[in-house]
Each structure stands twice: as structure tokens, then as C-alpha cells.
Tab-separated table of C-alpha atoms and ligand atoms in Angstrom:
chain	number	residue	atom	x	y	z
A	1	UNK	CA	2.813	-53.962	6.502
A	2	UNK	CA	1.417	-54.367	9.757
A	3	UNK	CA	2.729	-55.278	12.940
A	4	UNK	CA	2.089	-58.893	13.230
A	5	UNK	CA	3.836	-59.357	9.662
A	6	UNK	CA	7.027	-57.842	10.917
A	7	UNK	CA	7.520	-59.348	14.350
A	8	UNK	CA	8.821	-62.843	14.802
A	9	UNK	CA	5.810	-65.059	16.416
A	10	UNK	CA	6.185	-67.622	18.715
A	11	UNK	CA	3.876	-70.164	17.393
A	12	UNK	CA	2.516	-72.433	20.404
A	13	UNK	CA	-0.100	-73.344	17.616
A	14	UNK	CA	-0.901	-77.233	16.531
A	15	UNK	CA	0.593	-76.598	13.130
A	16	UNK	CA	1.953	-74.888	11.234
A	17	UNK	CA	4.650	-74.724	13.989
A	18	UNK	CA	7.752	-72.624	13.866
A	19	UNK	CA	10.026	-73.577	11.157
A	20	UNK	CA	13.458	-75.659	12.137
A	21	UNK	CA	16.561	-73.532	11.209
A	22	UNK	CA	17.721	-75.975	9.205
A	23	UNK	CA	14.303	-75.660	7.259
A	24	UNK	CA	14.779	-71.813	7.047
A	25	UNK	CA	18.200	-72.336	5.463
A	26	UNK	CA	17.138	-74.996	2.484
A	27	UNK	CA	14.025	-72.575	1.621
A	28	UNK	CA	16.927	-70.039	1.151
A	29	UNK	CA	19.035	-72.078	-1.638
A	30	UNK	CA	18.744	-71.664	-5.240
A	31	UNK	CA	16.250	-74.032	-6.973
A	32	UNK	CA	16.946	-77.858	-8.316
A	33	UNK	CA	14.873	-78.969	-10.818
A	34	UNK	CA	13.001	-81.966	-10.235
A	35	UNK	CA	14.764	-84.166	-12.948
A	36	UNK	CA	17.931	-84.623	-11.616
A	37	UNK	CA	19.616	-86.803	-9.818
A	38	UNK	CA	20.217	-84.522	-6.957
A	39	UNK	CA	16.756	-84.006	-6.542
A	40	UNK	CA	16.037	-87.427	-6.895
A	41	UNK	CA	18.613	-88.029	-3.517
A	42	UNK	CA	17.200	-85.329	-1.717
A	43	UNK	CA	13.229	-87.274	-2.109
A	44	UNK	CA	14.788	-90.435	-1.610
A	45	UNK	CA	16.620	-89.317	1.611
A	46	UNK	CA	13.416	-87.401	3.073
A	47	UNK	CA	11.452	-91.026	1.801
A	48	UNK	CA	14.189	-92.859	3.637
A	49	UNK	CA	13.683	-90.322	7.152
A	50	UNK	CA	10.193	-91.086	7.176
A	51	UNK	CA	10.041	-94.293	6.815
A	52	UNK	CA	11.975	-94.107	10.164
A	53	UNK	CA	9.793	-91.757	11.502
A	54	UNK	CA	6.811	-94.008	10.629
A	55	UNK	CA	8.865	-96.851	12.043
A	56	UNK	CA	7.919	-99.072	8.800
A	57	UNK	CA	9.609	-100.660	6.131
A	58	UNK	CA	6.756	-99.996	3.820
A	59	UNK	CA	7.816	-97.077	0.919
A	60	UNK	CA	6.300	-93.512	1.579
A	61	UNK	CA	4.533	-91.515	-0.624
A	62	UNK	CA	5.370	-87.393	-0.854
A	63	UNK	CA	2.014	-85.349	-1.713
A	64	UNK	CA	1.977	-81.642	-2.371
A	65	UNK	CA	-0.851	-81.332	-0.908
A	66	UNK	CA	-1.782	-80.259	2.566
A	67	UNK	CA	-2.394	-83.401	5.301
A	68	UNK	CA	-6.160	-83.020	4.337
A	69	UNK	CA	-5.155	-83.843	0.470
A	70	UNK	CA	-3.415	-86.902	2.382
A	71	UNK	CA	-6.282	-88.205	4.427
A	72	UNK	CA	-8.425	-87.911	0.599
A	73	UNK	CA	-5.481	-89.956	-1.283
A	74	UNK	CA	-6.170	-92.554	1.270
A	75	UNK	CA	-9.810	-92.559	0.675
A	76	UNK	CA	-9.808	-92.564	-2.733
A	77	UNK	CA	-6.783	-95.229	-3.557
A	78	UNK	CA	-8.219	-97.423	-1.014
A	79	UNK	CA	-12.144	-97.567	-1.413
A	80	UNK	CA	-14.656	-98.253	-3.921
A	81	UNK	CA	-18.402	-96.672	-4.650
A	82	UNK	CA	-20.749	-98.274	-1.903
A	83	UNK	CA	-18.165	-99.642	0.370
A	84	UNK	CA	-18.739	-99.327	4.477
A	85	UNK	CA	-16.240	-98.062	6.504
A	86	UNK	CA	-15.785	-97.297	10.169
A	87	UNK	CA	-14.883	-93.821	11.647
A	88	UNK	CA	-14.571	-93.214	15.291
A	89	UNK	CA	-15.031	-89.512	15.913
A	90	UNK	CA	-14.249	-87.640	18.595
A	91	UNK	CA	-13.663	-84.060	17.090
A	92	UNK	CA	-13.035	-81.938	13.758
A	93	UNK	CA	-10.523	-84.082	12.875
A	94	UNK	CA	-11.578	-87.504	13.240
A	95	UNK	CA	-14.994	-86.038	11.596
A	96	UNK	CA	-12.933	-84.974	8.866
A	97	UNK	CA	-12.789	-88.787	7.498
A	98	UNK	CA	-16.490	-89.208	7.978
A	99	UNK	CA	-16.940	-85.883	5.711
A	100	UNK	CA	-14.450	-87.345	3.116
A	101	UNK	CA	-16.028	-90.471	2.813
A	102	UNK	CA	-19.354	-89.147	2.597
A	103	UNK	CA	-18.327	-86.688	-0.362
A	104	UNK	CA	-17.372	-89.905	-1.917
A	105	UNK	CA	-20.464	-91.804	-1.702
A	106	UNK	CA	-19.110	-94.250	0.915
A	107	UNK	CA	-21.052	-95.140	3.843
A	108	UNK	CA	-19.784	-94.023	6.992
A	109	UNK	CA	-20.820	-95.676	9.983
A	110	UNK	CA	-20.038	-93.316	12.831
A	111	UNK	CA	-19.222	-93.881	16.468
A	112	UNK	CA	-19.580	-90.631	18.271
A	113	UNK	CA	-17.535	-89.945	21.059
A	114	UNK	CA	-17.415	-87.217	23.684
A	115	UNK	CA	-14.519	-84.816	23.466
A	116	UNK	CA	-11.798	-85.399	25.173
A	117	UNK	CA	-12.258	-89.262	25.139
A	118	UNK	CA	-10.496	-91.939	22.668
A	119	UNK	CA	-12.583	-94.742	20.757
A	120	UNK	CA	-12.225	-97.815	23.147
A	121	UNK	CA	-10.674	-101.231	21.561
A	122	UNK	CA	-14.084	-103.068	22.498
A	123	UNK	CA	-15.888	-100.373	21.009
A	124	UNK	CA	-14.342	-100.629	17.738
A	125	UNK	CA	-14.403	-104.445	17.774
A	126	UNK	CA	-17.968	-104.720	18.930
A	127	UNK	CA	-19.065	-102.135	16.136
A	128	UNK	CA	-17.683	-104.524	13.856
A	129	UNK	CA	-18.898	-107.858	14.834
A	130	UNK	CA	-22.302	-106.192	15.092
A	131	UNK	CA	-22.255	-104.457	11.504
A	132	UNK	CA	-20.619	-106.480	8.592
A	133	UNK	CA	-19.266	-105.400	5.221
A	134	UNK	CA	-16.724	-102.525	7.221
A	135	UNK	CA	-13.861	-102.238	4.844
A	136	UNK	CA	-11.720	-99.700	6.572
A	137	UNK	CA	-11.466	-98.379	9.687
A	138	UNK	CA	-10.337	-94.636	9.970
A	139	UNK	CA	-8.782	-93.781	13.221
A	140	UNK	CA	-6.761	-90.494	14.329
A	141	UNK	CA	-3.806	-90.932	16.010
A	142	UNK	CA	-3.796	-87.573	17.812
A	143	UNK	CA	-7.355	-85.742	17.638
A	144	UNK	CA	-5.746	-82.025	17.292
A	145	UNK	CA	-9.396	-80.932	18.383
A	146	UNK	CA	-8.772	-81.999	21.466
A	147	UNK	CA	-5.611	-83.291	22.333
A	148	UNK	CA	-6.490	-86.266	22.527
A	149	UNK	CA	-4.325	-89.806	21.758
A	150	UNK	CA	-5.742	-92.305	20.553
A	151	UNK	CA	-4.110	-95.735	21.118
A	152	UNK	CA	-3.933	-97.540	18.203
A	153	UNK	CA	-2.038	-100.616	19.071
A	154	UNK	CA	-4.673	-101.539	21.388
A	155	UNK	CA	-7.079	-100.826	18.623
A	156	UNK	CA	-5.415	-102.904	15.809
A	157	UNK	CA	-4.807	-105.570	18.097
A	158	UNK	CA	-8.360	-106.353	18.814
A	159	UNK	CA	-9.647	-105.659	15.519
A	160	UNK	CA	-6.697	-108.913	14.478
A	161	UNK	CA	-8.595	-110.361	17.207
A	162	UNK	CA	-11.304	-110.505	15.345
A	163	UNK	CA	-10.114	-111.043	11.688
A	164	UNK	CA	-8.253	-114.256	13.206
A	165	UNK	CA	-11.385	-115.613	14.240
A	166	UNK	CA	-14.409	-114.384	12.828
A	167	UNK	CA	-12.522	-113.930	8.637
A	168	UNK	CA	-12.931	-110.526	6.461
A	169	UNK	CA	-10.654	-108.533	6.422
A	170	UNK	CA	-10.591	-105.095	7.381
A	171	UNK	CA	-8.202	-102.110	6.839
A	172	UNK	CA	-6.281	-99.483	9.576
A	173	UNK	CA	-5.915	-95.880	8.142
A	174	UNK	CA	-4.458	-93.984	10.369
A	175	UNK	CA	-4.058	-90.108	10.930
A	176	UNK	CA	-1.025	-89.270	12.110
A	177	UNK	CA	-0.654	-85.664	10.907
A	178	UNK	CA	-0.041	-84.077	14.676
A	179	UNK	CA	1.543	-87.092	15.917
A	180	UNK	CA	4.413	-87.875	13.520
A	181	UNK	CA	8.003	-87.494	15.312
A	182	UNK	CA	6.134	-86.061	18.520
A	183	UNK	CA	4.212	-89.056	20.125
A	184	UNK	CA	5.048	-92.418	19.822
A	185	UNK	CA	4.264	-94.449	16.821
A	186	UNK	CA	5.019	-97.522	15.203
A	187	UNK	CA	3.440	-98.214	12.329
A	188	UNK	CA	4.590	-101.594	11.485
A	189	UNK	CA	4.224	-103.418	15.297
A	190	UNK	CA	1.351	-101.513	15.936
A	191	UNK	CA	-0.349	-103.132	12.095
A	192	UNK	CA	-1.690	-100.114	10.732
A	193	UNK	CA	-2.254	-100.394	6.955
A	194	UNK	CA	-2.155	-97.116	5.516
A	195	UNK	CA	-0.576	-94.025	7.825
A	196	UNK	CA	-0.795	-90.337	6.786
A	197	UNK	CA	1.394	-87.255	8.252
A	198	UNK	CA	2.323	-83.466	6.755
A	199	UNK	CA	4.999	-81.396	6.991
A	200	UNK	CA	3.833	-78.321	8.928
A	201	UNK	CA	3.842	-80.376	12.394
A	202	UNK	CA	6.606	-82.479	14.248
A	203	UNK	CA	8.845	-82.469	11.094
A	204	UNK	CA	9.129	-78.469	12.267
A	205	UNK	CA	9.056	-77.581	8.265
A	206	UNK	CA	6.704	-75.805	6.223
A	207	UNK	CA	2.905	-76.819	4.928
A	208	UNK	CA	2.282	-77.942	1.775
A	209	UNK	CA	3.283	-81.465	1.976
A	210	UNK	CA	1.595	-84.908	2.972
A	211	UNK	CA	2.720	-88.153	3.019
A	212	UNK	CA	0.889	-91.513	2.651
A	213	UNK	CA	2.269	-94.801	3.990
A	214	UNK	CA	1.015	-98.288	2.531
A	215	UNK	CA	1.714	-101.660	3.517
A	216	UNK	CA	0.848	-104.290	1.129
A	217	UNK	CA	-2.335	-105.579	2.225
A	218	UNK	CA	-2.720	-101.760	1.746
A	219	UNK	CA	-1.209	-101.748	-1.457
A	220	UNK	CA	-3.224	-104.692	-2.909
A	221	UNK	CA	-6.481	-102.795	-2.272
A	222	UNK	CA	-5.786	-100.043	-3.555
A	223	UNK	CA	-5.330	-102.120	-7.079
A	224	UNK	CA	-8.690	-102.809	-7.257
A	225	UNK	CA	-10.340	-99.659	-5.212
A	226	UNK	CA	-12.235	-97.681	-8.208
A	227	UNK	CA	-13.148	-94.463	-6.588
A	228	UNK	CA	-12.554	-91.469	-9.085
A	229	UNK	CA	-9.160	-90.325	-8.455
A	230	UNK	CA	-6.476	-88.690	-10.829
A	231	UNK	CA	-3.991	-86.030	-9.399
A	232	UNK	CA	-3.705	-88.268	-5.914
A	233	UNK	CA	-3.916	-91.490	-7.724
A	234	UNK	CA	-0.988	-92.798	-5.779
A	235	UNK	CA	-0.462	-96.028	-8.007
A	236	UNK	CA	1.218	-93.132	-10.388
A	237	UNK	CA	3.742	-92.802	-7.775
A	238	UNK	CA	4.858	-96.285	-7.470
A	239	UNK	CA	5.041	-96.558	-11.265
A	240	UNK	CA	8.473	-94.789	-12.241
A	241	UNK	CA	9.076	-90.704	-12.072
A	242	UNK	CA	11.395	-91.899	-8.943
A	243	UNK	CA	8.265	-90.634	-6.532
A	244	UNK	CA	7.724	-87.830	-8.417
A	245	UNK	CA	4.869	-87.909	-10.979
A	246	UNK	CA	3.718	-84.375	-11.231
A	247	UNK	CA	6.167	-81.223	-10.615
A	248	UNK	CA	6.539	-81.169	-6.402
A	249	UNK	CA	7.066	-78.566	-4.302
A	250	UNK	CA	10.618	-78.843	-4.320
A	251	UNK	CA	11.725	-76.520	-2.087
A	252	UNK	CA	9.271	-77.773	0.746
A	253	UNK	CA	11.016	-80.857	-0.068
A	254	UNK	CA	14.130	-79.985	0.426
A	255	UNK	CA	13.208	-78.064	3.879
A	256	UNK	CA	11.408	-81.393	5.162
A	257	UNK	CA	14.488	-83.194	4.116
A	258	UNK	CA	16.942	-81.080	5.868
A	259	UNK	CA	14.176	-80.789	8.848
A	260	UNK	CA	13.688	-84.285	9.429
A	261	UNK	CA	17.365	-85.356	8.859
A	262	UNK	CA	18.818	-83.159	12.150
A	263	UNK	CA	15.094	-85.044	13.876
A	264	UNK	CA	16.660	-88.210	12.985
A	265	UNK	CA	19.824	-87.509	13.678
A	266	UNK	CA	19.236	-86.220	17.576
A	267	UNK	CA	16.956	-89.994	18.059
A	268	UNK	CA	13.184	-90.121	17.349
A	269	UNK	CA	13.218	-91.941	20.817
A	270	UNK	CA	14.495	-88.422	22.297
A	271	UNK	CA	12.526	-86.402	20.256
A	272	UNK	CA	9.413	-87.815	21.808
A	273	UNK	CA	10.942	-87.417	25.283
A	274	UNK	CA	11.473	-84.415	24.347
A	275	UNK	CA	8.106	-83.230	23.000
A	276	UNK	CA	6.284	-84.684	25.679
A	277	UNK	CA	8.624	-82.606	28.174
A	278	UNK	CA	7.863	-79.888	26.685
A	279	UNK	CA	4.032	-80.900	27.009
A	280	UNK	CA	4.268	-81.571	30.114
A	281	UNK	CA	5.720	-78.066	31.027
A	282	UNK	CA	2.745	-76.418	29.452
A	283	UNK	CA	0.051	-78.509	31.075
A	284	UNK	CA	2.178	-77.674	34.676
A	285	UNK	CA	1.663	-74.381	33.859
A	286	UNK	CA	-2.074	-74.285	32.244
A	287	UNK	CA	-2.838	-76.318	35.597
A	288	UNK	CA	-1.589	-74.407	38.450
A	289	UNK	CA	-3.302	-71.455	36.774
A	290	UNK	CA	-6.326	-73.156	37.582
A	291	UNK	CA	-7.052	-74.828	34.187
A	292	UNK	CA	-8.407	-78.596	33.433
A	293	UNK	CA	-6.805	-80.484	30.871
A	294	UNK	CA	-9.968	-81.656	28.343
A	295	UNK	CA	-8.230	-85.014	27.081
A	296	UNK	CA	-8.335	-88.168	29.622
A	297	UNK	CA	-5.200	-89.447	27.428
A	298	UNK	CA	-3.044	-86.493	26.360
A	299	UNK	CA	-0.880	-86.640	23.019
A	300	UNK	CA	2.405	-84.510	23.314
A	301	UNK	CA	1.520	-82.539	20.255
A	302	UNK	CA	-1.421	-80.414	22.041
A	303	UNK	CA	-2.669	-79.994	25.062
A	304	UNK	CA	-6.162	-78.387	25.320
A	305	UNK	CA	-7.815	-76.749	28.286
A	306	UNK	CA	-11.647	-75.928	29.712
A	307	UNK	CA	-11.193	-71.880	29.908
A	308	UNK	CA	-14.536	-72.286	32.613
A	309	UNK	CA	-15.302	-68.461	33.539
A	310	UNK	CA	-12.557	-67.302	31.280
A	311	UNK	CA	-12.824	-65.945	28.064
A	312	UNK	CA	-10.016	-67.465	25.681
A	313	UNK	CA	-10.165	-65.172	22.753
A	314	UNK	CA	-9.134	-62.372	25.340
A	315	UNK	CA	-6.577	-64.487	26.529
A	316	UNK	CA	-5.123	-65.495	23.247
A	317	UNK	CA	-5.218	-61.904	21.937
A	318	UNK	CA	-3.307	-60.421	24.772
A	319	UNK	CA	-1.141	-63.607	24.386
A	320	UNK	CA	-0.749	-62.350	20.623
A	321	UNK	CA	-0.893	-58.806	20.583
A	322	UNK	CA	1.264	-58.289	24.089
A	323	UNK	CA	3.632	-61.123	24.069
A	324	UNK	CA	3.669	-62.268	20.751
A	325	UNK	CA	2.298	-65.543	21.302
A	326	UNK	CA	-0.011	-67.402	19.095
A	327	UNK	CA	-2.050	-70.310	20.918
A	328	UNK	CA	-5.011	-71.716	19.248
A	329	UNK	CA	-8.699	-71.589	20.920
A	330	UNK	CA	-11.299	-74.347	20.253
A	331	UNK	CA	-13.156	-75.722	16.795
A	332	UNK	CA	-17.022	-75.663	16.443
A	333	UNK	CA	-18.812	-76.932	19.551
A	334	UNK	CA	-15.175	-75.893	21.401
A	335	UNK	CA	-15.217	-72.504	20.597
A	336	UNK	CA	-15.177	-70.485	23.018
A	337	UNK	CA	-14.915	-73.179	26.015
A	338	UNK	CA	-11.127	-74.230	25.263
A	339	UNK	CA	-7.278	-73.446	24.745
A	340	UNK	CA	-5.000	-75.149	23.098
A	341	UNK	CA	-1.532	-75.004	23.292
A	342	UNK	CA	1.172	-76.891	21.154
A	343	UNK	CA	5.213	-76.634	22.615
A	344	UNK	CA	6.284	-79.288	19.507
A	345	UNK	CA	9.960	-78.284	19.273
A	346	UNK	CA	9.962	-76.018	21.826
A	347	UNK	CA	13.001	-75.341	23.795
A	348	UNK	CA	13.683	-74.320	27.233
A	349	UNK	CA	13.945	-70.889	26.646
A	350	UNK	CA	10.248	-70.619	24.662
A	351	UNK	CA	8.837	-72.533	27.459
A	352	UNK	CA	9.791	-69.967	30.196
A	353	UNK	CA	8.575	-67.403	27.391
A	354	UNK	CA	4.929	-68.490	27.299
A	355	UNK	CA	4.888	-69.306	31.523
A	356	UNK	CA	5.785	-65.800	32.153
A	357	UNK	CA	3.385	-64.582	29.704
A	358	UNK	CA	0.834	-66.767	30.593
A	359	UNK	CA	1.626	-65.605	34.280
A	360	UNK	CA	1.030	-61.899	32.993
A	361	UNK	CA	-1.867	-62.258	30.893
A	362	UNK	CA	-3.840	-64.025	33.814
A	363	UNK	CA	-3.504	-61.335	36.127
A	364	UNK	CA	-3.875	-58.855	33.249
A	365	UNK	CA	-7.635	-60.751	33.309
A	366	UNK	CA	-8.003	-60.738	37.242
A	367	UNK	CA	-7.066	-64.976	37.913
A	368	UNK	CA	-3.761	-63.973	39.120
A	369	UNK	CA	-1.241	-67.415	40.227
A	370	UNK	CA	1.828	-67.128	41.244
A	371	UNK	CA	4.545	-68.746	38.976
A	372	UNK	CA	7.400	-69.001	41.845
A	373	UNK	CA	5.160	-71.905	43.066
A	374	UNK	CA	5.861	-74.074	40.619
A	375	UNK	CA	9.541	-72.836	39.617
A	376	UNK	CA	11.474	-76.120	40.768
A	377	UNK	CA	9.292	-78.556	39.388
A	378	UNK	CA	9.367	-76.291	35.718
A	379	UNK	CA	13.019	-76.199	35.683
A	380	UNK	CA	12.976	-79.842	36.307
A	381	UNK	CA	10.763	-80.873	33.680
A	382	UNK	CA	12.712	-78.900	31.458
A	383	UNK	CA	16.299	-80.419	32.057
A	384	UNK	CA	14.593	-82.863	29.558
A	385	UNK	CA	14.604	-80.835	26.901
A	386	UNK	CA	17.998	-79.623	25.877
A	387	UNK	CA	18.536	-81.662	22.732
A	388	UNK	CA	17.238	-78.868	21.056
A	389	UNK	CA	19.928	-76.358	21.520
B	401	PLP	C1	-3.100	-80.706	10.988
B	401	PLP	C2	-3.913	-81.908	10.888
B	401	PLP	C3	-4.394	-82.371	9.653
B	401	PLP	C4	-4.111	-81.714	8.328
B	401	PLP	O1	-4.623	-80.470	8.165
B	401	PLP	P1	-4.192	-79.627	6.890
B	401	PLP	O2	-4.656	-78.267	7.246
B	401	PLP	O3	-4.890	-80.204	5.736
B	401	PLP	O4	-2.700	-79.777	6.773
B	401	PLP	C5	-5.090	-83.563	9.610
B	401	PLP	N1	-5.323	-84.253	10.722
B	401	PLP	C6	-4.876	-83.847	11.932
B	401	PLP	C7	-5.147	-84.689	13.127
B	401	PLP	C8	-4.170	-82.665	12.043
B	401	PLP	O5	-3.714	-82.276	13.246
């Protein structure tokens, strides 16, 4: 076994993120079968959590799947051969609908936007007025490329705008994945039809599980969408088995369910406080070391940074390899040119972690800063962030 599979790693990664304890502990218990009522209580009660953590009344769906095999369950319960749809992108993930789409034969009008940027209400609204037949829209709620947040309640509201006054009606599907129980969202005031989120991210739980979120304008589209679809057809999980159609991965169940219920049970409202603390410790950091943030909107979930001159696979692997942190570096046209670094669930302690070894590693590649320089103002963001312990 080598090295890195022994020692404990501090994950400062946009998912998978380090596993809640109260994750580790349910992965640890002996197995329930499926078809019995207590694992029918422990789906319901994770169903019931995330429903708060989507802020909706609608009913959740539980995937075992990935959040990717989430985002294609919304495609393909929600659209038909040769139907438009809309897709703002603005990085991998955000692209990732456009590529879904197209491997279904939908048409995917795109509207490409720089990284680092968010699709613009007017831009969305205009696209529509100016191209008719759109369907769907497909937005991401945090772009995980990036780190950038997208703000989707000023992007539903002036796409009712338009359905008020100009007629067809057009759907919300939302991405979520990175932003679930770390930035604010409310899926019901902010009118999104269809939201999608995994495990691996704010829930602090293992991958493996996605979750898909219909209202029921959302609901009575996807009775009559007729793209090919049998192992994610989600009207199978509305129909009886209690949620459950095929075997799940009950044990990532149960660790989501124990996971989310301690989120829940410290306040979603504090949660978010607490991530974006936590964000906001790292980006005081990343900054007075002399790095630009590459969002104009930052999401709590990631914050990503031009690395300039720098090289940020050297930093990362002395991050790694030294310190034992893991921070991620940039996607396709980003690699090379970024860091990203995600402190979802961190506490105070893990913070001070990665600012002294951030502190160590720069001068380690000559671009020493001093970390007493910014001392007061750390500890002060970080007074935020003691639900945790
Ligand atoms: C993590 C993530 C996903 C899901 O990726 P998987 O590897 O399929 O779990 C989807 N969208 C966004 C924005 C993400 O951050």
C-alpha cells in the first residue's frame, strides 16, 4: 500500500469531500435489506431532510447513481426527440448539460459565457424571446469549474416575466450538485422545476448517490417526455417500491441519512453561514498570497484562483505530498492557469491547517507572504464557524 492510501487526507477538494463522522459510523453498521420497514424509514427520513435542504415541498427522488446519472434522469424524464432547450455555459459543468442533451438528439442552443462570469437574467430572457420552441432551460447553480454562482432567482423570475406575457411555457432544471446545504437555495420561491444534488458534496457523505427534485409542472412533463429511458425512468419511482425500484445503495443511504440529519439538525441557515465562513477564510488567505479570485460572484462551495506566474500542479503536489492536502487545479481550458479550493465542512482547526501550509508551500516556491498579517482578521472570520465542533 502506498503512502497516500494510509495517511488520512485533508480533502479541500469540490467533492468528494471528507466524510461527516456520523457518515463514517452508519457505513460501519451491519446491512438492512431494502424490504423492510426500517429501511423504508431510513429513505423516507433522508427524502424528508432533503426536501428541507431543497427548501420544497415537492417529493425527492434517491438515484444510485453519481450527480452526472442525476443531471441524465432529468434529461431523459423531461424531454422528447427534437425538442430545443437552453443551456447557459460557463464551464465543464454547465457544458455537461449541453453534452447530455446532444447525446440525446436534443437541440441545444448554447450561450457561451466567459469563465468566471454567470448567465445574466436579460440574457436568458432575450435568448428566449428571440428563439422559440425552448422547452427547458438548464442552468447550474454553482459552476464547480469555476466557482462561480449563478443566481437563479433572478433568472426564473424574468423568464415568469416572460411566460406571463408572451405564453409557452418553459422549464427550470437546475444543478445544484456543489451547492446543496452550502449556498443558499430555495427551490420552491426561487420556481425552479426540476433540481438535482449528490451525496459526495455539502451532505459531507459518500458518492454514489443523486437526487432529482420535481415539481408538478415538472412532473406533468415528464408524463409525456418519450426520450429512451429505463434504469432512470423516474416515473418507476413514484409508482410504489416506497422510492425504491431497483436494489439502492443502502449503505450510502443510510450514511446520507445520518449525514444530513446532524446538517439539519445544527440549521441549514447556519450551515450556509457557516460554509461561506469557511470560504471566506480561504479566499483571505489565497488573496493576501497574491492570488485573484476567477469568479465575479463566488459560491461558498469553491473558490478558484488565477495561479499567474505560478505553477499549480507544483503547488498542489507539495500541498499533497508535504502537508497532506488535496486541492483541485483547473478543467480543460483551466488547466494549468487555476486553483481551486473547497473548505465545505471545514472547521476551524482545518482552516488554520491549509493557511499554514499554504504559507509554507509558497515560500517553498519563492512567493513568500507573511501569514501574521492577516492573523486577526482569520481568527475573526473563523469565530463563525464553530457549529461544527
Ligand atoms: C460534482 C458535480 C456534479 C456531479 O459530478 P459526478 O462526478 O457525476 O458526481 C455535477 N454538477 C456539478 C456542478 C458538480 O459540482
Amino acid at each position: 500500500m502506498d503512502k497516500e492510501h494510509r495517511t488520512f487526507l485533508n480533502l479541500f477538494t469540490p467533492g468528494p469531500v471528507n466524510i461527516s463522522a456520523q457518515a463514517r459510523d452508519a457505513l460501519g453498521a451491519p446491512l438492512v435489506h431494502h424490504r423492510t420497514e426500517s429501511f423504508e424509514e431510513i429513505l423516507t427520513g433522508l427524502i424528508k431532510n432533503l426536501k428541507n435542504a431543497f427548501q420544497t415541498a415537492d417529493d425527492v427522488s434517491v438515484l444510485t447513481a453519481s450527480g452526472t446519472g442525476g443531471m441524465e434522469a432529468a434529461v431523459t424524464n423531461l424531454l422528447s426527440p427534437g425538442d430545443k432547450v437552453l443551456v447557459p455555459v460557463t464551464g465543464k459543468f454547465s457544458a455537461r448539460w449541453a453534452e447530455i442533451c446532444a447525446a440525446y438528439d436534443v437541440e441545444v442552443c448554447r450561450i457561451d459565457i466567459e469563465p468566471g462570469e454567470s448567465p445574466a437574467p436579460e440574457q436568458v430572457r432575450d435568448t428566449l424571446r428571440r428563439t422559440p420552441g425552448i422547452s427547458t432551460v438548464f442552468l447550474t447553480h454553482c459552476e464547480t469549474s469555476t466557482g462561480s454562482l449563478t443566481d437563479v432567482k433572478a433568472v426564473t423570475e424574468a423568464m415568469n416575466d416572460l411566460e406571463r406575457s408572451e405564453g409557452p411555457e418553459v422549464l427550470t432544471c437546475v444543478d445544484c450538485t456543489s451547492s446543496l446545504c452550502v449556498d443558499e437555495l430555495r427551490k420552491d420561491q426561487w420556481h425552479i422545476d426540476c433540481a438535482i444534488g449528490a451525496s459526495q458534496k455539502g451532505l459531507l457523505a459518500p458518492p454514489g448517490l443523486a437526487f432529482v427534485c420535481m415539481n408538478d409542472r415538472a412532473l406533468g412533463r415528464m408524463a409525456s417526455a418519450v426520450l429512451p429511458r429505463y434504469y432512470l425512468d423516474l416515473r418507476k419511482y413514484y409508482e410504489g417500491h416506497s422510492g425504491a425500484p431497483f436494489t439502492p445503495a443502502i449503505s450510502l443511504v443510510c450514511a446520507a441519512k445520518a449525514s444530513l440529519d446532524r446538517i439539519i439538525s445544527l440549521g441549514l441557515d447556519k450551515v450556509w453561514m457557516a460554509c461561506r465562513s469557511s470560504a471566506e477564510a480561504v479566499t483571505l488567505v489565497m488573496k493576501s498570497a497574491g492570488l485573484r479570485p476567477v469568479a465575479t460572484t463566488q459560491s461558498n462551495a469553491v473558490r478558484a484562483f488565477w495561479t499567474d506566474a505560478l505553477d499549480p500542479e507544483e503547488v498542489s503536489g507539495i500541498l499533497r505530498n508535504k502537508h497532506g492536502i488535496v486541492v483541485a487545479g483547473g478543467q480543460q481550458d483551466l488547466e494549468g492557469k487555476i486553483l481551486r479550493v473547497s473548505a465545505i465542512g471545514k472547521k476551524r482547526s482545518d482552516i488554520l491547517d491549509f493557511a499554514k501550509a499554504f504559507e509554507a508551500t509558497m515560500a517553498e516556491v519563492g512567493r513568500p507572504f507573511a501569514l501574521g498579517d492577516i492573523t486577526n482578521e482569520l481568527e475573526t472570520i473563523l469565530e463563525e464557524i464553530s457549529i461544527w465542533e
